[in-house]
């Protein structure tokens, strides 16, 4: 089970109801942030998320509404008993921006930080993290500065068919554990192969995009995703403005989800000009019905 908490949903400036961008993903006790705008720490407090769980921060791009909260978070977790390495991933320029950020205030850094600057080619889905149970890839998008979209994949996993175990008289936990790890066992002189009692299930996929104008790479990255989180800065009547500033409308986000055959779309990064995002949502739902408009502290279980 993967849980996503949306910590901020406004573009550029925080409003009374919406903070700037950050998404928190938790999988098997490990926390990952996608962007970390100003005020993210406080949003985590309100959402009841322990900041010390964050092991990786994936930066989509270096506009302030996506990154200005990183330094505060590092200072806070450095003053807790954080002993892990904090991995920070981002587009070209990330090493330099992180250097300036770490030197922008006076503090003693106590966190072991590993900065990974990635340089994927256009159209290339680049592997960023490959861990035992999940992987993360990214792809360059098209914004006014280098911007990345990320895809988080749960790896295919082995599940135990308990009914099959019962039929074979298999009730012992350690033996079932061995079979689930792909090892054969013997029960009362009878050999049992892992494939007799286990099956493989596909993992979940979540696509989280940075700011961008609509490009085919979005469809590539969102292909068959269980959840797509996409910016929808403007309504369709301001499509020209969206193109001028390299952003998207809700309807354009919905077209991506539809063409990618994704299962669910969440719209975010709303312009502060909209007191209500109902129209944005209606325009998107006309194209892709399973769309929701994000609100701060929204939780989605995938
Ligand atoms: Zn933005
Ligand atoms: Zn931006």
PDB file of C-alpha atoms and ligand atoms in Angstrom:
ATOM      1  CA  UNK A   1       0.000   0.000   0.000  1.00  0.00           C
ATOM      2  CA  UNK A   2       1.312   3.407  -0.935  1.00  0.00           C
ATOM      3  CA  UNK A   3      -0.026   6.558   0.656  1.00  0.00           C
ATOM      4  CA  UNK A   4       0.314   9.974  -0.944  1.00  0.00           C
ATOM      5  CA  UNK A   5      -0.342  13.171   1.015  1.00  0.00           C
ATOM      6  CA  UNK A   6      -0.640  16.368  -0.966  1.00  0.00           C
ATOM      7  CA  UNK A   7       0.976  19.082   1.123  1.00  0.00           C
ATOM      8  CA  UNK A   8       0.547  22.057  -1.180  1.00  0.00           C
ATOM      9  CA  UNK A   9      -1.641  22.850  -4.170  1.00  0.00           C
ATOM     10  CA  UNK A  10      -1.041  26.513  -5.072  1.00  0.00           C
ATOM     11  CA  UNK A  11       1.206  27.787  -7.836  1.00  0.00           C
ATOM     12  CA  UNK A  12       3.786  30.473  -7.132  1.00  0.00           C
ATOM     13  CA  UNK A  13       2.363  31.915  -3.889  1.00  0.00           C
ATOM     14  CA  UNK A  14       0.737  30.415  -0.839  1.00  0.00           C
ATOM     15  CA  UNK A  15      -2.857  31.515  -0.308  1.00  0.00           C
ATOM     16  CA  UNK A  16      -5.099  31.384   2.764  1.00  0.00           C
ATOM     17  CA  UNK A  17      -6.293  27.896   1.757  1.00  0.00           C
ATOM     18  CA  UNK A  18      -3.424  26.522  -0.291  1.00  0.00           C
ATOM     19  CA  UNK A  19       0.281  26.155   0.404  1.00  0.00           C
ATOM     20  CA  UNK A  20       2.874  25.896  -2.371  1.00  0.00           C
ATOM     21  CA  UNK A  21       4.031  22.602  -3.876  1.00  0.00           C
ATOM     22  CA  UNK A  22       5.018  19.392  -2.091  1.00  0.00           C
ATOM     23  CA  UNK A  23       3.828  15.790  -2.216  1.00  0.00           C
ATOM     24  CA  UNK A  24       4.684  13.181   0.387  1.00  0.00           C
ATOM     25  CA  UNK A  25       4.723   9.508  -0.542  1.00  0.00           C
ATOM     26  CA  UNK A  26       5.086   6.801   2.086  1.00  0.00           C
ATOM     27  CA  UNK A  27       5.824   3.187   1.285  1.00  0.00           C
ATOM     28  CA  UNK A  28       6.648   0.557   3.912  1.00  0.00           C
ATOM     29  CA  UNK A  29       7.701   3.187   6.448  1.00  0.00           C
ATOM     30  CA  UNK A  30       9.986   5.126   4.077  1.00  0.00           C
ATOM     31  CA  UNK A  31       9.064   8.728   3.303  1.00  0.00           C
ATOM     32  CA  UNK A  32       9.746  10.475   0.018  1.00  0.00           C
ATOM     33  CA  UNK A  33       9.047  14.094  -0.834  1.00  0.00           C
ATOM     34  CA  UNK A  34       8.415  15.292  -4.354  1.00  0.00           C
ATOM     35  CA  UNK A  35       9.239  19.009  -4.179  1.00  0.00           C
ATOM     36  CA  UNK A  36       9.420  20.907  -0.914  1.00  0.00           C
ATOM     37  CA  UNK A  37       8.003  24.409  -1.214  1.00  0.00           C
ATOM     38  CA  UNK A  38       8.081  26.982   1.561  1.00  0.00           C
ATOM     39  CA  UNK A  39       5.944  25.902   4.520  1.00  0.00           C
ATOM     40  CA  UNK A  40       6.187  22.183   3.763  1.00  0.00           C
ATOM     41  CA  UNK A  41       7.438  21.428   7.278  1.00  0.00           C
ATOM     42  CA  UNK A  42       4.360  22.956   8.851  1.00  0.00           C
ATOM     43  CA  UNK A  43       2.072  21.166   6.439  1.00  0.00           C
ATOM     44  CA  UNK A  44       3.741  17.909   7.481  1.00  0.00           C
ATOM     45  CA  UNK A  45       3.065  18.798  11.123  1.00  0.00           C
ATOM     46  CA  UNK A  46      -0.597  19.383  10.424  1.00  0.00           C
ATOM     47  CA  UNK A  47      -0.850  16.184   8.379  1.00  0.00           C
ATOM     48  CA  UNK A  48       0.774  14.206  11.220  1.00  0.00           C
ATOM     49  CA  UNK A  49       3.786  13.159   9.137  1.00  0.00           C
ATOM     50  CA  UNK A  50       7.052  12.594  10.939  1.00  0.00           C
ATOM     51  CA  UNK A  51       9.718  14.647   9.135  1.00  0.00           C
ATOM     52  CA  UNK A  52      12.397  12.177  10.202  1.00  0.00           C
ATOM     53  CA  UNK A  53      10.862   9.556   7.885  1.00  0.00           C
ATOM     54  CA  UNK A  54      11.975  11.445   4.755  1.00  0.00           C
ATOM     55  CA  UNK A  55      14.854   9.594   3.098  1.00  0.00           C
ATOM     56  CA  UNK A  56      14.613  11.039  -0.409  1.00  0.00           C
ATOM     57  CA  UNK A  57      13.596  14.387  -1.901  1.00  0.00           C
ATOM     58  CA  UNK A  58      12.863  14.481  -5.630  1.00  0.00           C
ATOM     59  CA  UNK A  59      12.987  18.016  -7.015  1.00  0.00           C
ATOM     60  CA  UNK A  60      11.059  18.659 -10.209  1.00  0.00           C
ATOM     61  CA  UNK A  61      12.617  22.087 -10.866  1.00  0.00           C
ATOM     62  CA  UNK A  62      14.233  24.986  -9.075  1.00  0.00           C
ATOM     63  CA  UNK A  63      11.413  27.546  -9.033  1.00  0.00           C
ATOM     64  CA  UNK A  64      10.935  28.817  -5.482  1.00  0.00           C
ATOM     65  CA  UNK A  65       7.398  27.505  -5.051  1.00  0.00           C
ATOM     66  CA  UNK A  66       8.829  23.975  -5.362  1.00  0.00           C
ATOM     67  CA  UNK A  67      12.057  24.149  -3.347  1.00  0.00           C
ATOM     68  CA  UNK A  68      12.156  27.016  -0.825  1.00  0.00           C
ATOM     69  CA  UNK A  69      11.317  24.708   2.098  1.00  0.00           C
ATOM     70  CA  UNK A  70      14.297  22.373   1.702  1.00  0.00           C
ATOM     71  CA  UNK A  71      16.738  24.271   3.897  1.00  0.00           C
ATOM     72  CA  UNK A  72      14.347  24.506   6.854  1.00  0.00           C
ATOM     73  CA  UNK A  73      13.582  20.808   6.619  1.00  0.00           C
ATOM     74  CA  UNK A  74      17.289  19.919   6.609  1.00  0.00           C
ATOM     75  CA  UNK A  75      17.910  22.096   9.669  1.00  0.00           C
ATOM     76  CA  UNK A  76      15.011  20.529  11.546  1.00  0.00           C
ATOM     77  CA  UNK A  77      15.832  16.915  10.834  1.00  0.00           C
ATOM     78  CA  UNK A  78      19.491  17.654  11.648  1.00  0.00           C
ATOM     79  CA  UNK A  79      18.378  18.610  15.152  1.00  0.00           C
ATOM     80  CA  UNK A  80      16.485  15.370  15.608  1.00  0.00           C
ATOM     81  CA  UNK A  81      18.122  11.951  15.838  1.00  0.00           C
ATOM     82  CA  UNK A  82      18.281  11.494  12.074  1.00  0.00           C
ATOM     83  CA  UNK A  83      21.085   9.076  11.267  1.00  0.00           C
ATOM     84  CA  UNK A  84      20.287   8.116   7.649  1.00  0.00           C
ATOM     85  CA  UNK A  85      21.572   9.679   4.464  1.00  0.00           C
ATOM     86  CA  UNK A  86      19.173  12.163   2.895  1.00  0.00           C
ATOM     87  CA  UNK A  87      19.206  11.699  -0.882  1.00  0.00           C
ATOM     88  CA  UNK A  88      18.249  14.710  -2.986  1.00  0.00           C
ATOM     89  CA  UNK A  89      17.568  14.271  -6.709  1.00  0.00           C
ATOM     90  CA  UNK A  90      17.002  17.025  -9.231  1.00  0.00           C
ATOM     91  CA  UNK A  91      17.522  18.348 -12.744  1.00  0.00           C
ATOM     92  CA  UNK A  92      20.707  19.975 -14.148  1.00  0.00           C
ATOM     93  CA  UNK A  93      21.865  22.745 -11.795  1.00  0.00           C
ATOM     94  CA  UNK A  94      20.768  20.898  -8.646  1.00  0.00           C
ATOM     95  CA  UNK A  95      24.305  20.598  -7.194  1.00  0.00           C
ATOM     96  CA  UNK A  96      24.926  24.322  -7.548  1.00  0.00           C
ATOM     97  CA  UNK A  97      21.507  25.291  -6.178  1.00  0.00           C
ATOM     98  CA  UNK A  98      21.966  22.951  -3.214  1.00  0.00           C
ATOM     99  CA  UNK A  99      25.387  24.482  -2.502  1.00  0.00           C
ATOM    100  CA  UNK A 100      23.863  27.970  -2.384  1.00  0.00           C
ATOM    101  CA  UNK A 101      20.908  26.783  -0.356  1.00  0.00           C
ATOM    102  CA  UNK A 102      23.129  25.150   2.263  1.00  0.00           C
ATOM    103  CA  UNK A 103      25.075  28.407   2.539  1.00  0.00           C
ATOM    104  CA  UNK A 104      22.083  30.738   2.592  1.00  0.00           C
ATOM    105  CA  UNK A 105      21.677  30.630   6.380  1.00  0.00           C
ATOM    106  CA  UNK A 106      24.040  30.103   9.287  1.00  0.00           C
ATOM    107  CA  UNK A 107      23.692  26.659  10.800  1.00  0.00           C
ATOM    108  CA  UNK A 108      25.746  23.595  11.510  1.00  0.00           C
ATOM    109  CA  UNK A 109      24.670  20.860   9.121  1.00  0.00           C
ATOM    110  CA  UNK A 110      24.282  17.544  10.896  1.00  0.00           C
ATOM    111  CA  UNK A 111      22.627  15.618   8.065  1.00  0.00           C
ATOM    112  CA  UNK A 112      24.561  13.405   5.687  1.00  0.00           C
ATOM    113  CA  UNK A 113      23.276  14.668   2.335  1.00  0.00           C
ATOM    114  CA  UNK A 114      23.853  13.005  -1.023  1.00  0.00           C
ATOM    115  CA  UNK A 115      22.902  15.192  -3.981  1.00  0.00           C
ATOM    116  CA  UNK A 116      22.167  13.401  -7.262  1.00  0.00           C
ATOM    117  CA  UNK A 117      21.978  15.706 -10.262  1.00  0.00           C
ATOM    118  CA  UNK A 118      20.447  13.881 -13.214  1.00  0.00           C
ATOM    119  CA  UNK A 119      20.925  14.711 -16.875  1.00  0.00           C
ATOM    120  CA  UNK A 120      18.400  12.629 -18.812  1.00  0.00           C
ATOM    121  CA  UNK A 121      18.026  13.141 -22.549  1.00  0.00           C
ATOM    122  CA  UNK A 122      14.695  14.349 -23.944  1.00  0.00           C
ATOM    123  CA  UNK A 123      12.379  11.396 -24.502  1.00  0.00           C
ATOM    124  CA  UNK A 124      14.457   9.119 -22.285  1.00  0.00           C
ATOM    125  CA  UNK A 125      12.929   7.592 -19.156  1.00  0.00           C
ATOM    126  CA  UNK A 126      15.926   7.734 -16.856  1.00  0.00           C
ATOM    127  CA  UNK A 127      16.341   5.427 -13.847  1.00  0.00           C
ATOM    128  CA  UNK A 128      16.910   7.529 -10.721  1.00  0.00           C
ATOM    129  CA  UNK A 129      16.437   5.030  -7.875  1.00  0.00           C
ATOM    130  CA  UNK A 130      16.424   1.255  -8.059  1.00  0.00           C
ATOM    131  CA  UNK A 131      15.777  -0.191  -4.616  1.00  0.00           C
ATOM    132  CA  UNK A 132      14.639  -3.647  -3.605  1.00  0.00           C
ATOM    133  CA  UNK A 133      10.903  -2.960  -3.601  1.00  0.00           C
ATOM    134  CA  UNK A 134      10.468   0.120  -5.780  1.00  0.00           C
ATOM    135  CA  UNK A 135      12.128   2.207  -8.449  1.00  0.00           C
ATOM    136  CA  UNK A 136      11.849   5.834  -9.521  1.00  0.00           C
ATOM    137  CA  UNK A 137      12.401   7.160 -13.019  1.00  0.00           C
ATOM    138  CA  UNK A 138      12.279  10.642 -14.473  1.00  0.00           C
ATOM    139  CA  UNK A 139      11.855  12.304 -17.822  1.00  0.00           C
ATOM    140  CA  UNK A 140      12.597  15.911 -18.903  1.00  0.00           C
ATOM    141  CA  UNK A 141       9.530  18.084 -19.464  1.00  0.00           C
ATOM    142  CA  UNK A 142       9.189  21.506 -21.102  1.00  0.00           C
ATOM    143  CA  UNK A 143       9.023  24.466 -18.687  1.00  0.00           C
ATOM    144  CA  UNK A 144      10.833  27.835 -18.579  1.00  0.00           C
ATOM    145  CA  UNK A 145      13.660  26.117 -16.625  1.00  0.00           C
ATOM    146  CA  UNK A 146      14.801  22.451 -16.622  1.00  0.00           C
ATOM    147  CA  UNK A 147      11.877  20.503 -15.164  1.00  0.00           C
ATOM    148  CA  UNK A 148      11.382  16.791 -14.545  1.00  0.00           C
ATOM    149  CA  UNK A 149       8.441  14.453 -14.259  1.00  0.00           C
ATOM    150  CA  UNK A 150       8.897  11.436 -11.981  1.00  0.00           C
ATOM    151  CA  UNK A 151       7.336   7.976 -11.995  1.00  0.00           C
ATOM    152  CA  UNK A 152       7.352   5.868  -8.850  1.00  0.00           C
ATOM    153  CA  UNK A 153       6.972   2.119  -9.481  1.00  0.00           C
ATOM    154  CA  UNK A 154       6.326  -0.540  -6.895  1.00  0.00           C
ATOM    155  CA  UNK A 155       8.149  -3.643  -8.103  1.00  0.00           C
ATOM    156  CA  UNK A 156       6.245  -6.795  -8.972  1.00  0.00           C
ATOM    157  CA  UNK A 157       5.872  -8.800  -5.797  1.00  0.00           C
ATOM    158  CA  UNK A 158       5.341 -12.391  -4.749  1.00  0.00           C
ATOM    159  CA  UNK A 159       2.169 -13.183  -2.819  1.00  0.00           C
ATOM    160  CA  UNK A 160       1.293 -16.364  -1.009  1.00  0.00           C
ATOM    161  CA  UNK A 161      -1.901 -18.194  -1.944  1.00  0.00           C
ATOM    162  CA  UNK A 162      -3.067 -19.201   1.548  1.00  0.00           C
ATOM    163  CA  UNK A 163      -5.801 -21.486   0.181  1.00  0.00           C
ATOM    164  CA  UNK A 164      -3.170 -23.434  -1.787  1.00  0.00           C
ATOM    165  CA  UNK A 165      -1.030 -23.658   1.366  1.00  0.00           C
ATOM    166  CA  UNK A 166      -3.980 -25.036   3.310  1.00  0.00           C
ATOM    167  CA  UNK A 167      -4.686 -27.652   0.643  1.00  0.00           C
ATOM    168  CA  UNK A 168      -1.092 -28.885   0.966  1.00  0.00           C
ATOM    169  CA  UNK A 169      -1.341 -28.918   4.753  1.00  0.00           C
ATOM    170  CA  UNK A 170       1.168 -26.087   4.990  1.00  0.00           C
ATOM    171  CA  UNK A 171       0.549 -24.065   8.141  1.00  0.00           C
ATOM    172  CA  UNK A 172       4.038 -23.312   9.422  1.00  0.00           C
ATOM    173  CA  UNK A 173       5.065 -19.654   9.120  1.00  0.00           C
ATOM    174  CA  UNK A 174       8.815 -20.249   8.534  1.00  0.00           C
ATOM    175  CA  UNK A 175       8.135 -22.697   5.676  1.00  0.00           C
ATOM    176  CA  UNK A 176       5.654 -20.304   4.046  1.00  0.00           C
ATOM    177  CA  UNK A 177       8.221 -17.518   4.488  1.00  0.00           C
ATOM    178  CA  UNK A 178      10.848 -19.593   2.652  1.00  0.00           C
ATOM    179  CA  UNK A 179       8.456 -20.325  -0.226  1.00  0.00           C
ATOM    180  CA  UNK A 180       7.564 -16.617  -0.513  1.00  0.00           C
ATOM    181  CA  UNK A 181      11.301 -15.892  -0.874  1.00  0.00           C
ATOM    182  CA  UNK A 182      11.471 -18.372  -3.762  1.00  0.00           C
ATOM    183  CA  UNK A 183      12.989 -21.318  -1.894  1.00  0.00           C
ATOM    184  CA  UNK A 184      11.553 -24.875  -2.129  1.00  0.00           C
ATOM    185  CA  UNK A 185      10.690 -26.673   1.127  1.00  0.00           C
ATOM    186  CA  UNK A 186       9.945 -30.221   2.220  1.00  0.00           C
ATOM    187  CA  UNK A 187       6.903 -31.062   4.331  1.00  0.00           C
ATOM    188  CA  UNK A 188       6.623 -34.593   5.720  1.00  0.00           C
ATOM    189  CA  UNK A 189       8.907 -35.894   2.997  1.00  0.00           C
ATOM    190  CA  UNK A 190       7.002 -34.121   0.211  1.00  0.00           C
ATOM    191  CA  UNK A 191       8.737 -31.408  -1.848  1.00  0.00           C
ATOM    192  CA  UNK A 192       6.816 -28.150  -2.311  1.00  0.00           C
ATOM    193  CA  UNK A 193       7.962 -25.679  -4.966  1.00  0.00           C
ATOM    194  CA  UNK A 194       7.445 -21.903  -4.556  1.00  0.00           C
ATOM    195  CA  UNK A 195       5.247 -21.796  -7.681  1.00  0.00           C
ATOM    196  CA  UNK A 196       2.855 -24.308  -6.052  1.00  0.00           C
ATOM    197  CA  UNK A 197       1.719 -21.758  -3.452  1.00  0.00           C
ATOM    198  CA  UNK A 198       2.762 -18.295  -4.672  1.00  0.00           C
ATOM    199  CA  UNK A 199       1.801 -15.930  -7.483  1.00  0.00           C
ATOM    200  CA  UNK A 200       3.140 -12.608  -8.796  1.00  0.00           C
ATOM    201  CA  UNK A 201       1.182  -9.363  -8.706  1.00  0.00           C
ATOM    202  CA  UNK A 202       1.937  -6.159 -10.569  1.00  0.00           C
ATOM    203  CA  UNK A 203       3.065  -3.230  -8.450  1.00  0.00           C
ATOM    204  CA  UNK A 204       1.470   0.210  -8.328  1.00  0.00           C
ATOM    205  CA  UNK A 205       2.626   3.150 -10.407  1.00  0.00           C
ATOM    206  CA  UNK A 206       2.385   6.850  -9.553  1.00  0.00           C
ATOM    207  CA  UNK A 207       3.404   9.683 -11.902  1.00  0.00           C
ATOM    208  CA  UNK A 208       4.155  13.123 -10.448  1.00  0.00           C
ATOM    209  CA  UNK A 209       4.935  15.910 -12.888  1.00  0.00           C
ATOM    210  CA  UNK A 210       6.809  19.151 -12.469  1.00  0.00           C
ATOM    211  CA  UNK A 211       5.619  22.336 -14.137  1.00  0.00           C
ATOM    212  CA  UNK A 212       5.434  21.931 -17.894  1.00  0.00           C
ATOM    213  CA  UNK A 213       3.566  22.643 -21.041  1.00  0.00           C
ATOM    214  CA  UNK A 214       1.853  19.617 -22.572  1.00  0.00           C
ATOM    215  CA  UNK A 215       4.444  17.343 -24.188  1.00  0.00           C
ATOM    216  CA  UNK A 216       4.224  13.693 -25.363  1.00  0.00           C
ATOM    217  CA  UNK A 217       6.681  12.674 -22.614  1.00  0.00           C
ATOM    218  CA  UNK A 218       3.899  13.187 -20.070  1.00  0.00           C
ATOM    219  CA  UNK A 219       1.895  10.407 -21.705  1.00  0.00           C
ATOM    220  CA  UNK A 220       4.990   8.210 -21.805  1.00  0.00           C
ATOM    221  CA  UNK A 221       5.580   8.664 -18.069  1.00  0.00           C
ATOM    222  CA  UNK A 222       1.904   8.339 -17.086  1.00  0.00           C
ATOM    223  CA  UNK A 223       1.350   5.162 -19.161  1.00  0.00           C
ATOM    224  CA  UNK A 224      -0.933   2.780 -17.191  1.00  0.00           C
ATOM    225  CA  UNK A 225      -0.305   4.671 -13.927  1.00  0.00           C
ATOM    226  CA  UNK A 226      -2.637   4.060 -11.018  1.00  0.00           C
ATOM    227  CA  UNK A 227      -2.339   7.725 -10.083  1.00  0.00           C
ATOM    228  CA  UNK A 228      -1.201  10.794 -12.020  1.00  0.00           C
ATOM    229  CA  UNK A 229      -0.590  14.104 -10.259  1.00  0.00           C
ATOM    230  CA  UNK A 230      -0.419  16.907 -12.803  1.00  0.00           C
ATOM    231  CA  UNK A 231      -0.367  20.668 -12.759  1.00  0.00           C
ATOM    232  CA  UNK A 232      -3.498  22.495 -13.933  1.00  0.00           C
ATOM    233  CA  UNK A 233      -2.504  26.108 -13.482  1.00  0.00           C
ATOM    234  CA  UNK A 234      -5.180  27.583 -15.763  1.00  0.00           C
ATOM    235  CA  UNK A 235      -8.692  27.056 -17.105  1.00  0.00           C
ATOM    236  CA  UNK A 236      -9.179  26.452 -20.832  1.00  0.00           C
ATOM    237  CA  UNK A 237     -10.038  30.107 -21.597  1.00  0.00           C
ATOM    238  CA  UNK A 238      -6.444  30.973 -20.617  1.00  0.00           C
ATOM    239  CA  UNK A 239      -4.822  28.278 -22.757  1.00  0.00           C
ATOM    240  CA  UNK A 240      -2.756  30.978 -24.506  1.00  0.00           C
ATOM    241  CA  UNK A 241      -1.398  32.176 -21.167  1.00  0.00           C
ATOM    242  CA  UNK A 242      -0.623  28.571 -20.218  1.00  0.00           C
ATOM    243  CA  UNK A 243       1.409  28.189 -23.433  1.00  0.00           C
ATOM    244  CA  UNK A 244       3.162  31.549 -22.900  1.00  0.00           C
ATOM    245  CA  UNK A 245       4.316  30.611 -19.378  1.00  0.00           C
ATOM    246  CA  UNK A 246       4.797  26.916 -20.183  1.00  0.00           C
ATOM    247  CA  UNK A 247       2.057  25.606 -17.933  1.00  0.00           C
ATOM    248  CA  UNK A 248      -1.055  23.479 -18.484  1.00  0.00           C
ATOM    249  CA  UNK A 249      -4.834  23.679 -18.230  1.00  0.00           C
ATOM    250  CA  UNK A 250      -6.995  21.129 -16.438  1.00  0.00           C
ATOM    251  CA  UNK A 251      -8.334  19.836 -19.768  1.00  0.00           C
ATOM    252  CA  UNK A 252      -4.794  19.324 -21.093  1.00  0.00           C
ATOM    253  CA  UNK A 253      -3.878  17.360 -17.953  1.00  0.00           C
ATOM    254  CA  UNK A 254      -6.976  15.217 -18.483  1.00  0.00           C
ATOM    255  CA  UNK A 255      -5.963  14.514 -22.086  1.00  0.00           C
ATOM    256  CA  UNK A 256      -2.630  13.181 -20.831  1.00  0.00           C
ATOM    257  CA  UNK A 257      -4.337  10.865 -18.317  1.00  0.00           C
ATOM    258  CA  UNK A 258      -6.800   9.669 -20.946  1.00  0.00           C
ATOM    259  CA  UNK A 259      -4.180   8.956 -23.610  1.00  0.00           C
ATOM    260  CA  UNK A 260      -1.906   7.279 -21.080  1.00  0.00           C
ATOM    261  CA  UNK A 261      -4.823   5.068 -19.956  1.00  0.00           C
ATOM    262  CA  UNK A 262      -4.125   6.049 -16.360  1.00  0.00           C
ATOM    263  CA  UNK A 263      -6.621   5.125 -13.658  1.00  0.00           C
ATOM    264  CA  UNK A 264      -6.883   8.330 -11.638  1.00  0.00           C
ATOM    265  CA  UNK A 265      -5.876  11.967 -12.124  1.00  0.00           C
ATOM    266  CA  UNK A 266      -5.309  14.588  -9.438  1.00  0.00           C
ATOM    267  CA  UNK A 267      -5.050  18.213 -10.540  1.00  0.00           C
ATOM    268  CA  UNK A 268      -2.899  20.657  -8.586  1.00  0.00           C
ATOM    269  CA  UNK A 269      -0.730  23.834  -8.846  1.00  0.00           C
ATOM    270  CA  UNK A 270      -3.748  26.120  -9.243  1.00  0.00           C
ATOM    271  CA  UNK A 271      -3.325  29.784 -10.079  1.00  0.00           C
ATOM    272  CA  UNK A 272      -4.205  32.060  -7.168  1.00  0.00           C
ATOM    273  CA  UNK A 273      -6.642  33.874  -9.480  1.00  0.00           C
ATOM    274  CA  UNK A 274      -9.161  31.040  -8.981  1.00  0.00           C
ATOM    275  CA  UNK A 275     -11.072  31.205  -5.718  1.00  0.00           C
ATOM    276  CA  UNK A 276     -12.817  28.028  -6.809  1.00  0.00           C
ATOM    277  CA  UNK A 277     -11.317  25.338  -9.031  1.00  0.00           C
ATOM    278  CA  UNK A 278     -14.699  23.903  -9.986  1.00  0.00           C
ATOM    279  CA  UNK A 279     -14.425  25.011 -13.599  1.00  0.00           C
ATOM    280  CA  UNK A 280     -10.921  23.545 -13.938  1.00  0.00           C
ATOM    281  CA  UNK A 281     -12.263  20.270 -12.573  1.00  0.00           C
ATOM    282  CA  UNK A 282     -15.361  20.267 -14.805  1.00  0.00           C
ATOM    283  CA  UNK A 283     -13.249  20.876 -17.921  1.00  0.00           C
ATOM    284  CA  UNK A 284     -10.950  18.017 -16.972  1.00  0.00           C
ATOM    285  CA  UNK A 285     -13.763  15.589 -16.087  1.00  0.00           C
ATOM    286  CA  UNK A 286     -15.327  16.154 -19.501  1.00  0.00           C
ATOM    287  CA  UNK A 287     -12.194  14.517 -20.928  1.00  0.00           C
ATOM    288  CA  UNK A 288     -11.185  12.124 -18.129  1.00  0.00           C
ATOM    289  CA  UNK A 289     -13.990  11.430 -15.638  1.00  0.00           C
ATOM    290  CA  UNK A 290     -11.886   9.965 -12.821  1.00  0.00           C
ATOM    291  CA  UNK A 291     -10.312  13.334 -11.986  1.00  0.00           C
ATOM    292  CA  UNK A 292     -10.163  15.093  -8.610  1.00  0.00           C
ATOM    293  CA  UNK A 293      -8.964  18.567  -7.705  1.00  0.00           C
ATOM    294  CA  UNK A 294      -6.311  18.418  -5.006  1.00  0.00           C
ATOM    295  CA  UNK A 295      -6.717  20.271  -1.747  1.00  0.00           C
ATOM    296  CA  UNK A 296      -4.085  20.728   0.925  1.00  0.00           C
ATOM    297  CA  UNK A 297      -3.529  17.666   3.130  1.00  0.00           C
ATOM    298  CA  UNK A 298      -5.538  15.425   0.769  1.00  0.00           C
ATOM    299  CA  UNK A 299      -4.568  11.757   1.240  1.00  0.00           C
ATOM    300  CA  UNK A 300      -4.773   9.164  -1.513  1.00  0.00           C
ATOM    301  CA  UNK A 301      -4.154   5.485  -0.915  1.00  0.00           C
ATOM    302  CA  UNK A 302      -3.009   3.587  -3.984  1.00  0.00           C
TER     303      UNK A 302
HETATM  304 ZN1  LIG B   1       5.345  26.055  -9.938  1.00  0.00          ZN
HETATM  305 ZN1  LIG B   2       7.789  26.475 -12.358  1.00  0.00          ZN
END
